[in-house]
Short mmCIF file of C-alpha atoms in Angstrom, two decimals:
data_model
loop_
_atom_site.label_atom_id
_atom_site.label_comp_id
_atom_site.label_asym_id
_atom_site.label_seq_id
_atom_site.Cartn_x
_atom_site.Cartn_y
_atom_site.Cartn_z
CA UNK A 156 -99.13 64.46 123.70
CA UNK A 157 -98.65 67.97 125.02
CA UNK A 158 -99.03 70.07 121.88
CA UNK A 159 -97.31 73.01 123.58
CA UNK A 160 -94.08 71.09 123.18
CA UNK A 161 -94.45 71.38 119.41
CA UNK A 162 -95.12 75.12 119.30
CA UNK A 163 -92.85 76.42 116.55
CA UNK A 164 -91.63 80.00 116.50
CA UNK A 165 -89.56 81.61 113.79
CA UNK A 166 -86.14 83.02 114.69
CA UNK A 167 -87.45 86.59 115.04
CA UNK A 168 -90.26 85.52 117.37
CA UNK A 169 -87.87 83.42 119.46
CA UNK A 170 -85.45 86.34 119.75
CA UNK A 171 -88.21 88.72 120.88
CA UNK A 172 -89.33 86.18 123.48
CA UNK A 173 -85.78 85.60 124.76
CA UNK A 174 -84.99 89.31 125.08
CA UNK A 175 -88.26 89.74 126.99
CA UNK A 176 -87.24 86.92 129.33
CA UNK A 177 -83.81 88.49 129.94
CA UNK A 178 -85.45 91.83 130.72
CA UNK A 179 -87.67 90.11 133.26
CA UNK A 180 -85.00 88.14 135.11
CA UNK A 181 -81.82 90.21 134.84
CA UNK A 182 -81.30 93.05 137.29
CA UNK A 183 -78.81 94.92 135.10
CA UNK A 184 -80.15 94.33 131.60
CA UNK A 185 -83.20 96.66 131.71
CA UNK A 186 -80.96 99.66 132.49
CA UNK A 187 -78.50 98.65 129.76
CA UNK A 188 -81.37 98.32 127.28
CA UNK A 189 -82.79 101.69 128.29
CA UNK A 190 -79.45 103.36 127.52
CA UNK A 191 -79.29 101.41 124.25
CA UNK A 192 -82.76 102.67 123.25
CA UNK A 193 -81.76 106.25 124.06
CA UNK A 194 -78.58 105.95 122.00
CA UNK A 195 -80.59 104.60 119.08
CA UNK A 196 -82.94 107.58 119.27
CA UNK A 197 -79.98 109.96 119.05
CA UNK A 198 -78.43 108.17 116.08
CA UNK A 199 -81.80 107.78 114.35
CA UNK A 200 -82.36 111.52 114.67
CA UNK A 201 -78.93 112.29 113.20
CA UNK A 202 -78.66 109.55 110.56
CA UNK A 203 -82.27 108.78 109.64
CA UNK A 204 -84.17 105.49 109.33
CA UNK A 205 -82.53 104.62 106.02
CA UNK A 206 -79.20 103.99 107.75
CA UNK A 207 -80.52 102.72 111.09
CA UNK A 208 -82.86 100.03 109.75
CA UNK A 209 -80.13 97.92 108.05
CA UNK A 210 -78.03 98.24 111.21
CA UNK A 211 -80.87 96.96 113.40
CA UNK A 212 -81.50 94.16 110.94
CA UNK A 213 -77.83 93.13 111.24
CA UNK A 214 -78.12 93.10 115.04
CA UNK A 215 -81.22 90.89 114.82
CA UNK A 216 -79.54 88.49 112.41
CA UNK A 217 -76.48 88.21 114.64
CA UNK A 218 -78.66 87.50 117.67
CA UNK A 219 -80.75 84.99 115.73
CA UNK A 220 -77.57 83.15 114.73
CA UNK A 221 -76.52 83.01 118.40
CA UNK A 222 -79.96 81.84 119.45
CA UNK A 223 -80.30 79.02 116.94
CA UNK A 224 -76.71 77.80 117.30
CA UNK A 225 -76.67 77.73 121.11
CA UNK A 226 -80.22 76.42 121.38
CA UNK A 227 -79.33 73.45 119.20
CA UNK A 228 -76.22 72.82 121.33
CA UNK A 229 -78.37 72.69 124.47
CA UNK A 230 -80.67 70.14 122.87
CA UNK A 231 -77.71 68.04 121.70
CA UNK A 232 -76.06 68.25 125.13
CA UNK A 233 -79.16 66.75 126.72
CA UNK A 234 -79.32 63.93 124.18
CA UNK A 235 -75.58 63.23 124.45
CA UNK A 236 -75.84 62.97 128.24
CA UNK A 237 -78.65 60.44 127.95
CA UNK A 238 -76.70 58.33 125.46
CA UNK A 239 -73.45 58.54 127.44
CA UNK A 240 -74.37 59.39 131.06
CA UNK A 241 -70.89 58.75 132.50
CA UNK A 242 -69.12 61.14 130.11
CA UNK A 243 -68.07 64.60 131.22
CA UNK A 244 -70.96 67.05 130.82
CA UNK A 245 -71.05 70.64 129.59
CA UNK A 246 -71.39 71.73 133.22
CA UNK A 247 -67.83 70.55 133.84
CA UNK A 248 -66.23 72.99 131.39
CA UNK A 249 -66.07 76.75 130.94
CA UNK A 250 -69.18 78.25 129.34
CA UNK A 251 -67.16 79.51 126.34
CA UNK A 252 -66.23 75.91 125.64
CA UNK A 253 -69.70 74.39 125.96
CA UNK A 254 -71.19 77.22 123.92
CA UNK A 255 -68.45 76.68 121.30
CA UNK A 256 -67.98 80.44 121.02
CA UNK A 257 -65.09 80.19 118.57
CA UNK A 258 -67.19 78.05 116.21
CA UNK A 259 -70.20 80.36 116.58
CA UNK A 260 -68.12 83.39 115.64
CA UNK A 261 -67.07 81.66 112.40
CA UNK A 262 -70.60 80.80 111.29
CA UNK A 263 -71.19 82.55 107.91
CA UNK A 264 -74.51 84.18 108.80
CA UNK A 265 -73.05 85.59 112.01
CA UNK A 266 -69.87 86.82 110.32
CA UNK A 267 -71.93 88.61 107.69
CA UNK A 268 -74.06 90.37 110.31
CA UNK A 269 -71.00 91.23 112.39
CA UNK A 270 -69.29 92.78 109.36
CA UNK A 271 -72.32 95.00 108.74
CA UNK A 272 -72.37 96.09 112.40
CA UNK A 273 -68.66 96.95 112.23
CA UNK A 274 -69.13 98.86 108.99
CA UNK A 275 -71.91 100.90 110.58
CA UNK A 276 -69.69 101.76 113.55
CA UNK A 277 -66.76 102.85 111.37
CA UNK A 278 -69.08 105.10 109.36
CA UNK A 279 -69.86 107.19 112.44
CA UNK A 280 -68.22 110.45 113.47
CA UNK A 281 -66.14 110.51 116.64
CA UNK A 282 -69.00 112.13 118.53
CA UNK A 283 -71.46 109.51 117.28
CA UNK A 284 -69.04 106.74 118.28
CA UNK A 285 -69.30 108.09 121.83
CA UNK A 286 -73.06 107.63 121.65
CA UNK A 287 -72.50 104.13 120.23
CA UNK A 288 -70.79 103.04 123.47
CA UNK A 289 -74.23 102.35 125.00
CA UNK A 290 -75.13 100.21 121.99
CA UNK A 291 -71.87 98.30 122.30
CA UNK A 292 -72.54 97.61 126.00
CA UNK A 293 -76.01 96.33 125.09
CA UNK A 294 -74.65 94.00 122.42
CA UNK A 295 -72.02 92.55 124.77
CA UNK A 296 -74.57 92.02 127.55
CA UNK A 297 -77.12 90.53 125.15
CA UNK A 298 -74.55 88.14 123.69
CA UNK A 299 -73.51 86.86 127.12
CA UNK A 300 -77.06 86.40 128.36
CA UNK A 301 -78.72 85.27 125.13
CA UNK A 302 -76.25 82.49 124.34
CA UNK A 303 -76.62 81.02 127.84
CA UNK A 304 -80.39 81.34 127.88
CA UNK A 305 -80.68 79.81 124.40
CA UNK A 306 -78.54 76.82 125.42
CA UNK A 307 -80.61 76.39 128.59
CA UNK A 308 -83.87 76.65 126.64
CA UNK A 309 -82.65 74.02 124.18
CA UNK A 310 -81.67 71.72 127.05
CA UNK A 311 -85.02 72.15 128.81
CA UNK A 312 -86.95 71.70 125.56
CA UNK A 313 -85.12 68.40 125.11
CA UNK A 314 -86.29 67.32 128.57
CA UNK A 315 -89.85 67.53 127.25
CA UNK A 316 -89.31 66.50 123.64
CA UNK A 317 -86.82 63.63 123.69
CA UNK A 318 -89.27 61.23 125.34
CA UNK A 319 -91.18 61.34 122.02
CA UNK A 320 -88.12 60.83 119.81
CA UNK A 321 -85.49 58.88 121.79
CA UNK A 322 -86.46 55.35 122.94
CA UNK A 323 -86.24 54.97 126.70
CA UNK A 324 -85.37 58.60 127.32
CA UNK A 325 -85.63 59.88 130.88
CA UNK A 326 -84.56 63.44 131.84
CA UNK A 327 -81.45 63.68 134.00
CA UNK A 328 -82.96 65.41 137.05
CA UNK A 329 -79.60 65.87 138.78
CA UNK A 330 -78.06 67.60 135.76
CA UNK A 331 -81.21 69.67 135.25
CA UNK A 332 -81.14 70.94 138.85
CA UNK A 333 -77.43 71.64 138.57
CA UNK A 334 -78.04 73.63 135.40
CA UNK A 335 -80.89 75.56 137.00
CA UNK A 336 -78.58 76.42 139.91
CA UNK A 337 -75.92 77.71 137.49
CA UNK A 338 -78.48 79.88 135.66
CA UNK A 339 -79.86 81.16 138.96
CA UNK A 340 -76.37 82.28 139.95
CA UNK A 341 -75.73 83.89 136.57
CA UNK A 342 -78.96 85.89 136.41
CA UNK A 343 -79.35 86.42 140.15
CA UNK A 344 -82.80 84.83 140.30
CA UNK A 345 -84.34 81.50 141.25
CA UNK A 346 -84.55 79.85 137.84
CA UNK A 347 -86.53 76.84 139.04
CA UNK A 348 -89.17 79.05 140.64
CA UNK A 349 -89.18 81.41 137.64
CA UNK A 350 -89.77 78.52 135.22
CA UNK A 351 -92.63 77.12 137.32
CA UNK A 352 -94.26 80.56 137.59
CA UNK A 353 -93.89 81.01 133.81
CA UNK A 354 -95.54 77.65 133.12
CA UNK A 355 -98.39 78.50 135.49
CA UNK A 356 -98.92 81.88 133.80
CA UNK A 357 -98.95 80.26 130.35
CA UNK A 358 -101.48 77.72 131.59
CA UNK A 359 -103.79 80.47 132.83
CA UNK A 360 -103.58 82.37 129.55
CA UNK A 361 -104.18 79.27 127.41
#
């Protein structure tokens, strides 16, 4: 059995890895993150670490909630397709529907983090709220990209893992290629080639 399949990361480690992936494959995200980092420096200088640290923790907890929720949906989508291959798949509906965005936004841990982020924003002066615009753009971009990437990662993980847990499981190659094509279009990169290059790099570093 390929033990790499069973590598377990905690939510914080997974989030760091996912953000790194987005930075590497998205053409727009690095610039958005650079402006976000600059805005944080300004606010940190004016407000101090005591106020910034809880805010960053809330951002991380919101992102972790997105990551775990959407990742599990991707895994379930793969399993559901195997068990009912003629049913309509997640690729046949809008991404907000297959990511169950409305349900995600009502998850308690996400609502709690979102409330803390909102409270931080409303505590700022008008001038500081102008600086916050770059942070807001980062959070919107990260939410859009992270939820999709987490769902995709969960789906691809299931391709490797379900053969050990679901009798008779065989990955749906057609659906996998269709999903890779969708992700390639979204991020503007060849997802199939990127994934193969990533696997090769991990093999060399092992």
